Amino acid sequence: MTPKYTGIIPPMITPLMERDTLDCEGLERLIERMIDGGVAGIFALGTTGEAPSLSYRLRREVIEETCRIVDGRIPVLVGITDTSLVESAHLARHAADSGVEAVVTSAPFYFPAGQPELREYIEQLLPELPLPLMLYNMPPLIKTSFSGDLVTWAMEQDSIIGLKDSSGDLVYFRKMQRLAEERRPDWSLLVGPEELLAETVLLGGHGGVNGGANLHPRLYVDLYEAAAAGDIEKSRELSCQVLALSQSLYTVGQHGSAIIKGIKCALSILGLCDDFMAAPFHRFHESERRLIRDHLDTLKIPA
Amino acid sequence: MTPKYTGIIPPMITPLMERDTLDCEGLERLIERMIDGGVAGIFALGTTGEAPSLSYRLRREVIEETCRIVDGRIPVLVGITDTSLVESAHLARHAADSGVEAVVTSAPFYFPAGQPELREYIEQLLPELPLPLMLYNMPPLIKTSFSGDLVTWAMEQDSIIGLKDSSGDLVYFRKMQRLAEERRPDWSLLVGPEELLAETVLLGGHGGVNGGANLHPRLYVDLYEAAAAGDIEKSRELSCQVLALSQSLYTVGQHGSAIIKGIKCALSILGLCDDFMAAPFHRFHESERRLIRDHLDTLKIPA
Amino acid sequence: MTPKYTGIIPPMITPLMERDTLDCEGLERLIERMIDGGVAGIFALGTTGEAPSLSYRLRREVIEETCRIVDGRIPVLVGITDTSLVESAHLARHAADSGVEAVVTSAPFYFPAGQPELREYIEQLLPELPLPLMLYNMPPLIKTSFSGDLVTWAMEQDSIIGLKDSSGDLVYFRKMQRLAEERRPDWSLLVGPEELLAETVLLGGHGGVNGGANLHPRLYVDLYEAAAAGDIEKSRELSCQVLALSQSLYTVGQHGSAIIKGIKCALSILGLCDDFMAAPFHRFHESERRLIRDHLDTLKIPA
Amino acid sequence: MTPKYTGIIPPMITPLMERDTLDCEGLERLIERMIDGGVAGIFALGTTGEAPSLSYRLRREVIEETCRIVDGRIPVLVGITDTSLVESAHLARHAADSGVEAVVTSAPFYFPAGQPELREYIEQLLPELPLPLMLYNMPPLIKTSFSGDLVTWAMEQDSIIGLKDSSGDLVYFRKMQRLAEERRPDWSLLVGPEELLAETVLLGGHGGVNGGANLHPRLYVDLYEAAAAGDIEKSRELSCQVLALSQSLYTVGQHGSAIIKGIKCALSILGLCDDFMAAPFHRFHESERRLIRDHLDTLKIPA
């Protein structure tokens, strides 16, 4: 009874050529780089993947192409978070048909559901899903958090297999970890903010869904492995490198979009894929691109 | 140069029979009641219409059926707010083909767009829209508000024709009104919260998009007319009736869904339509339904 | 049984010469101007009076000097909001000894008290107060709001005489007004944000505690009287003047301090008092002062 | 050049007998227990000490009595956070006269100061302080956080010697740590939330200001020492004990006051001091006290 998903599962950005057009070659280069870097899986259509900004047609294409390229070498997970349960279920069925291994959902994000309503929602969703479900706690963008009571209930559902926590609230993470140790030792507890990968894994977390792993998968995999092995010195050192990356590349933009814009711009400079962004966002202007280039030089991320 | 939309334009609830099934007969009774009550238009697929919770197929059906039933007697407006610009544009085209008169959008609501990003978003959206656009300010549920500068810019776009403000912040409303008086006397400024209909119209607002008008259209139309005519005494009296309605029917539920649940439950008791709700919500339980029934008796809303 | 406090009761700024030194001559000019302008009372040591930033010694001096200058011509009210009940009670006793007519308090503002805790707090405070108490709802700066249930309870306490609401939430204001009409017709319901003075008074509110009345008392008194008399046209016109004042003078600063800084700077330009501010704030720099001067010219506020 | 303050410095609760009366014997027992438990210092008059709720007279008494009892055996630090700079400076002088070693301040907490205003505030405060200053980042209760730029500036001031971070945001903590390593290796970086003590110390933090150390100082000191020594296994185990304590004792209350109420109630059951609380709070009722007693039995905290 050990967690199925451990290690680094990057929340893959979605390479675009224009508004509704996937950059398929970029996607291929990106995926190959992540697999070469040792990642344990790929999480497509999450926040970093700009999923809510994409048309449903494009989301289906991302699923198909990702599965085609990965070709079973590592697990593919797919985000189905939506405001409409019916659309979530459609996407989950398409994912299952395409070879995806698990789906991931947070709460519906337009109406702020109360905890009993959120539980009823998950209860209604589960029978519609042909795949195991991982919960995704994302309070900055989703108005509802999964409470301790709700997670306790979720642990009683066989088809729910873990929690990705992007709250940045390690007290919450620790509480969920304590629950899982008592009730579901097979649950995977993955952390979102990459700055907290070392801390969580050193104390028993199972891995990270970290945006920066799109860019420099090896660094995050090495950090995970150091922390999982209890090597504090190396964890500290690599964690400082991650911090240096996030503090430089993710702070060029002014708005909430700064992280995704920074990652896409850096990937484009490294020659991996286009940096086109889905509305409401745009790629960085030349002045910001120059800053990203300078940061990349300092960070020495391998091309 | 006078505002095109004045008076009461109810944000229509979406009568459902089950998860993905429209209650067409209920829809017909509901629309006829509102037209009989003297409303100036119908706003379908807004927040009160649970639009984000509906499948796109169902949203298209709502548009078609509403236009078919209304049959040109009053204008139909349709909400196209979405996280994906591509899906917003699809819906707008469907609305135009079905006979809708204008579309309504707030900001995309997953990512919190900065003001420059929001402006770019509207700039990108406008050429995709075959219909005039009304902006919808909804900070409680949408993470981004339309700032004064953005609205000033919007007033320079011919195809943007007004603003519905559901912020509940009358200082904001007054500022926007002052801008419109100077720059776009043809803009419609409509208020969301029904408790503020009297105040805004007495001081020059153009009407309301008030949920309670699904239930008792005549009350809201009378209040609008009294306020527009400067009849303070009658405005006060009718406004107290509106307040009594909102404080009783909208406070039975515990969560953010209390308003929509209250309206749907009351409509169902009045025999107008089913009170099925789209996930993540459920209709009231019997105990709550009994409370709504008691309140309806006290309020003496005509069946 | 009519409300005791009606009309305009300006939240008086505290004229300072330096960190812990009152500008007594400025205070005298300011008070005389407000009395000449027809105000119905003076509210010292509120938010606009920077009360929490002043030493207790200085707060006592403000109380004494204000009462000395006013000399019984109009009522003086004094804010005793504090994080420490003991200090609130000290200040209230000093106020009573100096000739103050009523004290005003919001919730303690460091710890976020729950509603039952807040009720217990007021219960403990009341027997310590030698003067009637007005409640002050101020959610932007105080972490706790007075709920409808708490206000209902407060209406049963004889020594609580009204509510000043600075929430900017007119739905809340209307609900409290409805409660007062049913339970305490002698309660005074005063509105904080000056942009909402016309709306609230037209629909039955009793007046305003508006910062701008430090600067141009006559304008606010005229607006109050027009609205109280049901003169919609004049209310609209004067309300637009108030809006023009607030949108120009209060938007020069960048931070939460912009309103108080704007008022103090304008008063200093008009020759009424010094614009020194208590820490953590500073007076405007010369460039901002120039903007305020330009706005004053446009607004034609009498010197 | 090593940090002066390392290890556990409990934020001492203030034992009270009634509203304005210190429980001096309780204070003595409490302090002796903490010193016996191996704490590295005592932090009086912080949030856990209910400082903002106490009269200034009582705050001075707490300072004097604490210094008298401690008698130089360990350093005493004192919180001077206030809304009034003048009162903060008064308290700091009293602290210096009483033998305190350093003072601690967060931002003034009534007005939300902008970052430039906050920097000016600290600049004005520093020359008034006869003791070294530690910054206290406390965004849940203080409206302003110390930004990275402000902390960078603070690191250039010799008399500022460290940062206590109670934000619970480990990404922030890590960034500040990175700054300190580069610029001020003598700064102390202490964490507030006890659930994060293991994580921060394992990765280079210097200790904790943890409320639970009032109750079970030895547990927190042992955890600090295990983490500082890089003993991951023991850190995990003791950290689980801390989590069990916080999840049981701090969750009996319903409101923001639950933590302090829980600690005081537990101390009272252990016979250490009275559990009287300053307004706006009250001690637990008998039913809640019984729950705390049960939790104490389970936790096996030594009396």
Short mmCIF file of N, CA, C and O in Angstrom, two decimals, chain C residues 248-249 251-253 265 269 284-299:
data_model
loop_
_atom_site.label_atom_id
_atom_site.label_comp_id
_atom_site.label_asym_id
_atom_site.label_seq_id
_atom_site.Cartn_x
_atom_site.Cartn_y
_atom_site.Cartn_z
N SER C 248 -11.66 63.91 -7.16
CA SER C 248 -10.44 64.66 -7.45
C SER C 248 -9.53 64.71 -6.21
O SER C 248 -8.39 64.25 -6.26
N LEU C 249 -10.04 65.20 -5.11
CA LEU C 249 -9.17 65.40 -3.95
C LEU C 249 -8.72 64.10 -3.29
O LEU C 249 -7.65 64.05 -2.69
N THR C 251 -8.08 61.20 -4.73
CA THR C 251 -7.42 60.23 -5.60
C THR C 251 -6.01 60.66 -5.98
O THR C 251 -5.38 60.04 -6.84
N VAL C 252 -5.50 61.68 -5.32
CA VAL C 252 -4.13 62.11 -5.60
C VAL C 252 -3.14 61.15 -4.96
O VAL C 252 -2.12 60.79 -5.55
N GLY C 253 -3.45 60.70 -3.75
CA GLY C 253 -2.57 59.75 -3.07
C GLY C 253 -2.71 58.35 -3.64
O GLY C 253 -3.67 58.04 -4.33
N CYS C 265 -4.40 68.29 3.16
CA CYS C 265 -3.66 69.15 2.23
C CYS C 265 -4.54 70.30 1.76
O CYS C 265 -4.11 71.45 1.73
N ILE C 269 -4.05 74.35 2.20
CA ILE C 269 -4.02 75.32 1.10
C ILE C 269 -5.05 76.43 1.32
O ILE C 269 -4.81 77.59 1.03
N PHE C 284 1.45 65.32 1.95
CA PHE C 284 1.78 65.19 0.54
C PHE C 284 3.08 65.94 0.21
O PHE C 284 3.41 66.95 0.83
N HIS C 285 3.77 65.45 -0.81
CA HIS C 285 4.92 66.18 -1.36
C HIS C 285 4.41 67.35 -2.20
O HIS C 285 3.23 67.43 -2.52
N GLU C 286 5.34 68.18 -2.62
CA GLU C 286 4.96 69.39 -3.35
C GLU C 286 4.18 69.07 -4.64
O GLU C 286 3.22 69.76 -4.99
N SER C 287 4.60 68.02 -5.34
CA SER C 287 3.92 67.70 -6.61
C SER C 287 2.46 67.32 -6.38
O SER C 287 1.57 67.70 -7.14
N GLU C 288 2.22 66.57 -5.32
CA GLU C 288 0.84 66.19 -5.01
C GLU C 288 0.06 67.41 -4.52
O GLU C 288 -1.11 67.58 -4.84
N ARG C 289 0.73 68.25 -3.77
CA ARG C 289 0.08 69.47 -3.27
C ARG C 289 -0.37 70.35 -4.44
O ARG C 289 -1.44 70.95 -4.40
N ARG C 290 0.44 70.37 -5.48
CA ARG C 290 0.09 71.17 -6.64
C ARG C 290 -1.20 70.63 -7.30
O ARG C 290 -2.07 71.39 -7.69
N LEU C 291 -1.29 69.32 -7.36
CA LEU C 291 -2.51 68.72 -7.93
C LEU C 291 -3.74 69.08 -7.09
O LEU C 291 -4.80 69.40 -7.62
N ILE C 292 -3.60 69.01 -5.79
CA ILE C 292 -4.72 69.36 -4.90
C ILE C 292 -5.11 70.82 -5.12
O ILE C 292 -6.31 71.16 -5.21
N ARG C 293 -4.10 71.68 -5.27
CA ARG C 293 -4.37 73.10 -5.50
C ARG C 293 -5.17 73.28 -6.81
O ARG C 293 -6.17 74.02 -6.85
N ASP C 294 -4.75 72.56 -7.85
CA ASP C 294 -5.48 72.66 -9.13
C ASP C 294 -6.92 72.17 -8.96
O ASP C 294 -7.85 72.80 -9.47
N HIS C 295 -7.10 71.08 -8.27
CA HIS C 295 -8.45 70.56 -8.07
C HIS C 295 -9.29 71.56 -7.29
O HIS C 295 -10.46 71.78 -7.60
N LEU C 296 -8.69 72.18 -6.28
CA LEU C 296 -9.45 73.17 -5.48
C LEU C 296 -9.91 74.33 -6.37
O LEU C 296 -11.03 74.82 -6.22
N ASP C 297 -9.04 74.76 -7.29
CA ASP C 297 -9.43 75.84 -8.20
C ASP C 297 -10.65 75.42 -9.02
O ASP C 297 -11.61 76.16 -9.17
N THR C 298 -10.59 74.20 -9.54
CA THR C 298 -11.71 73.71 -10.36
C THR C 298 -13.00 73.58 -9.54
O THR C 298 -14.08 73.89 -10.01
N LEU C 299 -12.84 73.09 -8.32
CA LEU C 299 -14.03 72.82 -7.50
C LEU C 299 -14.65 74.10 -6.93
O LEU C 299 -15.79 74.08 -6.47
#
